[in-house]
C-alpha positions in Angstrom: -27.6 -36.8 -57.0 -26.9 -40.6 -57.2 -30.2 -41.7 -58.8 -30.5 -44.6 -56.4 -34.1 -45.2 -55.3 -34.8 -45.4 -51.6 -35.9 -48.6 -50.0 -39.4 -47.2 -49.5 -39.7 -46.0 -53.1 -38.6 -49.4 -54.4 -41.1 -51.2 -52.2 -43.9 -48.9 -53.3 -43.2 -49.5 -57.0 -42.9 -53.2 -56.4 -46.2 -53.5 -54.7 -47.9 -51.6 -57.5 -46.2 -53.8 -60.1 -47.1 -57.1 -58.4 -50.7 -55.9 -57.8 -51.1 -55.1 -61.5 -49.7 -58.5 -62.5 -52.0 -60.4 -60.2 -55.0 -58.4 -61.3 -54.2 -58.8 -65.0 -54.1 -62.6 -64.6 -57.4 -62.7 -62.7 -55.7 -63.9 -59.5 -57.6 -61.1 -57.8 -60.6 -59.0 -58.9 -62.6 -56.0 -58.0 -61.1 -54.5 -54.8 -60.3 -57.9 -53.3 -56.9 -59.0 -52.0 -54.1 -57.0 -50.3 -50.3 -56.8 -50.4 -47.8 -55.5 -47.8 -44.0 -55.1 -47.6 -42.1 -54.7 -44.3 -39.4 -52.0 -44.4 -36.1 -52.3 -42.5 -37.3 -50.0 -39.7 -40.2 -52.5 -38.9 -42.9 -50.3 -40.4 -44.8 -51.6 -43.4 -46.4 -50.4 -46.6 -49.9 -51.8 -47.5 -52.5 -51.6 -50.2 -55.4 -49.3 -49.2 -59.0 -50.3 -48.6 -61.5 -50.5 -51.4 -58.8 -50.1 -54.1 -58.2 -52.5 -57.0 -54.8 -54.2 -57.1 -54.9 -53.5 -60.8 -54.7 -49.7 -60.3 -52.5 -49.0 -57.3 -50.9 -45.6 -57.0 -47.5 -46.1 -55.3 -47.7 -42.7 -53.6 -51.0 -43.4 -52.0 -50.2 -46.8 -50.3 -50.9 -47.0 -46.6 -47.8 -46.7 -44.4 -48.2 -48.3 -40.9 -46.0 -48.3 -37.9 -44.5 -51.6 -36.6 -47.4 -51.7 -34.1 -50.0 -51.2 -36.9 -50.8 -47.5 -36.4 -51.7 -45.7 -39.6 -48.9 -43.1 -40.4 -49.7 -41.8 -43.8 -51.3 -42.6 -47.2 -54.8 -43.8 -47.8 -56.7 -45.7 -45.2 -55.4 -49.3 -45.0 -57.4 -52.4 -45.7 -59.5 -53.7 -42.8 -57.5 -56.9 -43.0 -54.2 -55.1 -42.0 -54.2 -57.2 -38.8 -53.7 -60.3 -40.9 -50.5 -59.0 -42.2 -49.3 -57.8 -38.8 -50.0 -61.3 -37.4 -47.8 -62.9 -40.0 -45.0 -60.4 -39.4 -45.2 -60.8 -35.6 -45.0 -64.6 -35.9 -42.4 -64.7 -38.7 -39.4 -62.5 -38.0 -37.9 -63.2 -41.4 -41.0 -62.2 -43.3 -40.5 -59.2 -45.6 -43.9 -59.3 -47.4 -47.4 -60.8 -47.2 -49.8 -61.5 -50.1 -53.5 -62.2 -49.4 -55.7 -63.1 -52.3 -59.3 -64.3 -53.0 -58.1 -66.4 -55.9 -60.8 -68.5 -57.4 -59.4 -72.1 -57.0 -57.9 -71.6 -53.6 -61.2 -70.1 -52.4 -63.1 -73.1 -53.9 -60.8 -75.5 -52.0 -61.4 -73.5 -48.8 -65.1 -74.3 -48.9 -64.8 -78.1 -49.4 -66.0 -80.1 -46.4 -63.8 -83.1 -47.0 -60.3 -81.6 -46.8 -57.8 -82.2 -44.1 -57.7 -79.0 -42.0 -54.2 -79.7 -40.9 -52.9 -79.8 -44.5 -55.5 -78.9 -47.1 -53.7 -79.7 -50.3 -51.7 -82.9 -51.0 -48.1 -82.8 -52.3 -49.0 -83.0 -56.0 -45.8 -81.3 -57.3 -42.3 -80.6 -56.2 -42.8 -76.8 -56.6 -45.8 -76.8 -54.4 -43.9 -78.5 -51.6 -40.9 -76.2 -52.0 -42.9 -72.9 -52.2 -45.8 -73.7 -49.9 -45.3 -76.9 -47.9 -48.0 -77.8 -45.4 -51.2 -75.7 -45.7 -53.5 -75.5 -42.6 -57.1 -74.3 -42.9 -57.9 -71.5 -40.5 -61.6 -71.5 -39.3 -64.0 -69.1 -40.8 -64.5 -65.6 -39.4 -66.3 -62.7 -41.1 -64.0 -60.3 -43.1 -62.4 -57.8 -40.8 -63.3 -59.8 -37.6 -60.2 -59.4 -35.4 -60.9 -62.8 -33.8 -59.3 -64.1 -37.0 -56.0 -62.6 -35.7 -55.8 -65.2 -32.9 -56.7 -68.0 -35.3 -54.0 -66.9 -37.8 -51.4 -66.4 -35.0 -52.0 -70.0 -33.8 -50.6 -71.2 -37.2 -48.4 -68.5 -38.5 -45.3 -69.4 -36.5 -45.1 -72.8 -38.1 -46.5 -72.1 -41.5 -45.8 -69.3 -43.9 -48.9 -70.1 -46.0 -52.4 -70.4 -44.6 -55.9 -70.9 -46.2 -58.7 -69.0 -44.5 -61.9 -71.0 -44.7 -64.5 -69.6 -47.1 -62.1 -66.7 -47.8 -58.7 -67.3 -49.4 -55.0 -67.7 -48.9 -52.6 -65.5 -47.0 -48.9 -66.1 -47.7 -45.7 -64.6 -46.2 -42.3 -64.6 -47.8 -38.8 -63.2 -47.1 -39.3 -61.0 -50.2 -42.3 -59.8 -52.1 -41.4 -62.0 -55.0 -41.2 -65.0 -52.8 -44.6 -64.3 -51.3 -46.1 -63.7 -54.8 -44.6 -66.9 -56.2 -45.8 -69.0 -53.3 -49.3 -67.5 -53.6 -49.4 -68.3 -57.3 -48.1 -71.8 -56.8 -50.8 -72.4 -54.1 -53.5 -71.2 -56.6 -52.2 -73.4 -59.4 -52.1 -76.4 -57.1 -55.6 -75.7 -55.9 -56.6 -75.7 -59.6 -54.9 -79.1 -60.2 -56.5 -80.5 -57.0 -60.0 -79.5 -58.2 -59.3 -80.9 -61.7 -58.2 -84.2 -60.2 -60.8 -84.3 -57.4 -62.5 -87.7 -57.2 -59.8 -89.5 -59.2 -57.0 -91.6 -57.9 -53.8 -89.6 -57.9 -50.1 -90.3 -57.3 -48.7 -87.7 -54.8 -45.1 -87.3 -53.8 -44.1 -89.7 -51.1 -43.3 -88.5 -47.6 -39.6 -89.0 -48.3 -39.8 -87.1 -51.6 -41.6 -84.3 -49.9 -39.3 -84.2 -46.9 -36.3 -83.8 -49.3 -37.9 -80.6 -50.8 -38.9 -78.9 -47.5 -40.2 -75.4 -47.9 -38.7 -72.6 -45.8 
């Protein structure tokens, strides 16, 4: 016995650890939000429906085929199609984090934001980890018409803000997706704190030099 954990076991443990961290810091609440990781065979692990990210059991995570068919584990979230849309559009993506984090949701309901790029380039880390953030039109939770709306943006953007709903962020690794989602939430918080005041954003040249992947 080598004691080396399998890829799937490591991914299960990582999803549970990230979920607990996000929940403990009030970046998600109740049974909101979902996390997935794509495995090397193209299948993916996902948080189940109606389960708090603060109390995930790694052994009960949903396991879905590359086509989105439920293979094992608890029933997946009804928003599983959001994750699959991101994976289909972004071949390099290894994980997706979808939150209902308070400040990002607050920004998603503002009527005066630019739907092509919701948040301004306030900080270098936001530009590096998020970049441009389009606003996806509102659809009810679980409405699969949202899949087409997400797919229309996902090829060019690894982070999207769903109107009146919350952010969905893809990354090459789970840590990358987590950090980008957290940076988005902190920037949304800054944006709301500064709303209505004159601000100094990064210039186009400064932002271009920091291009997010």
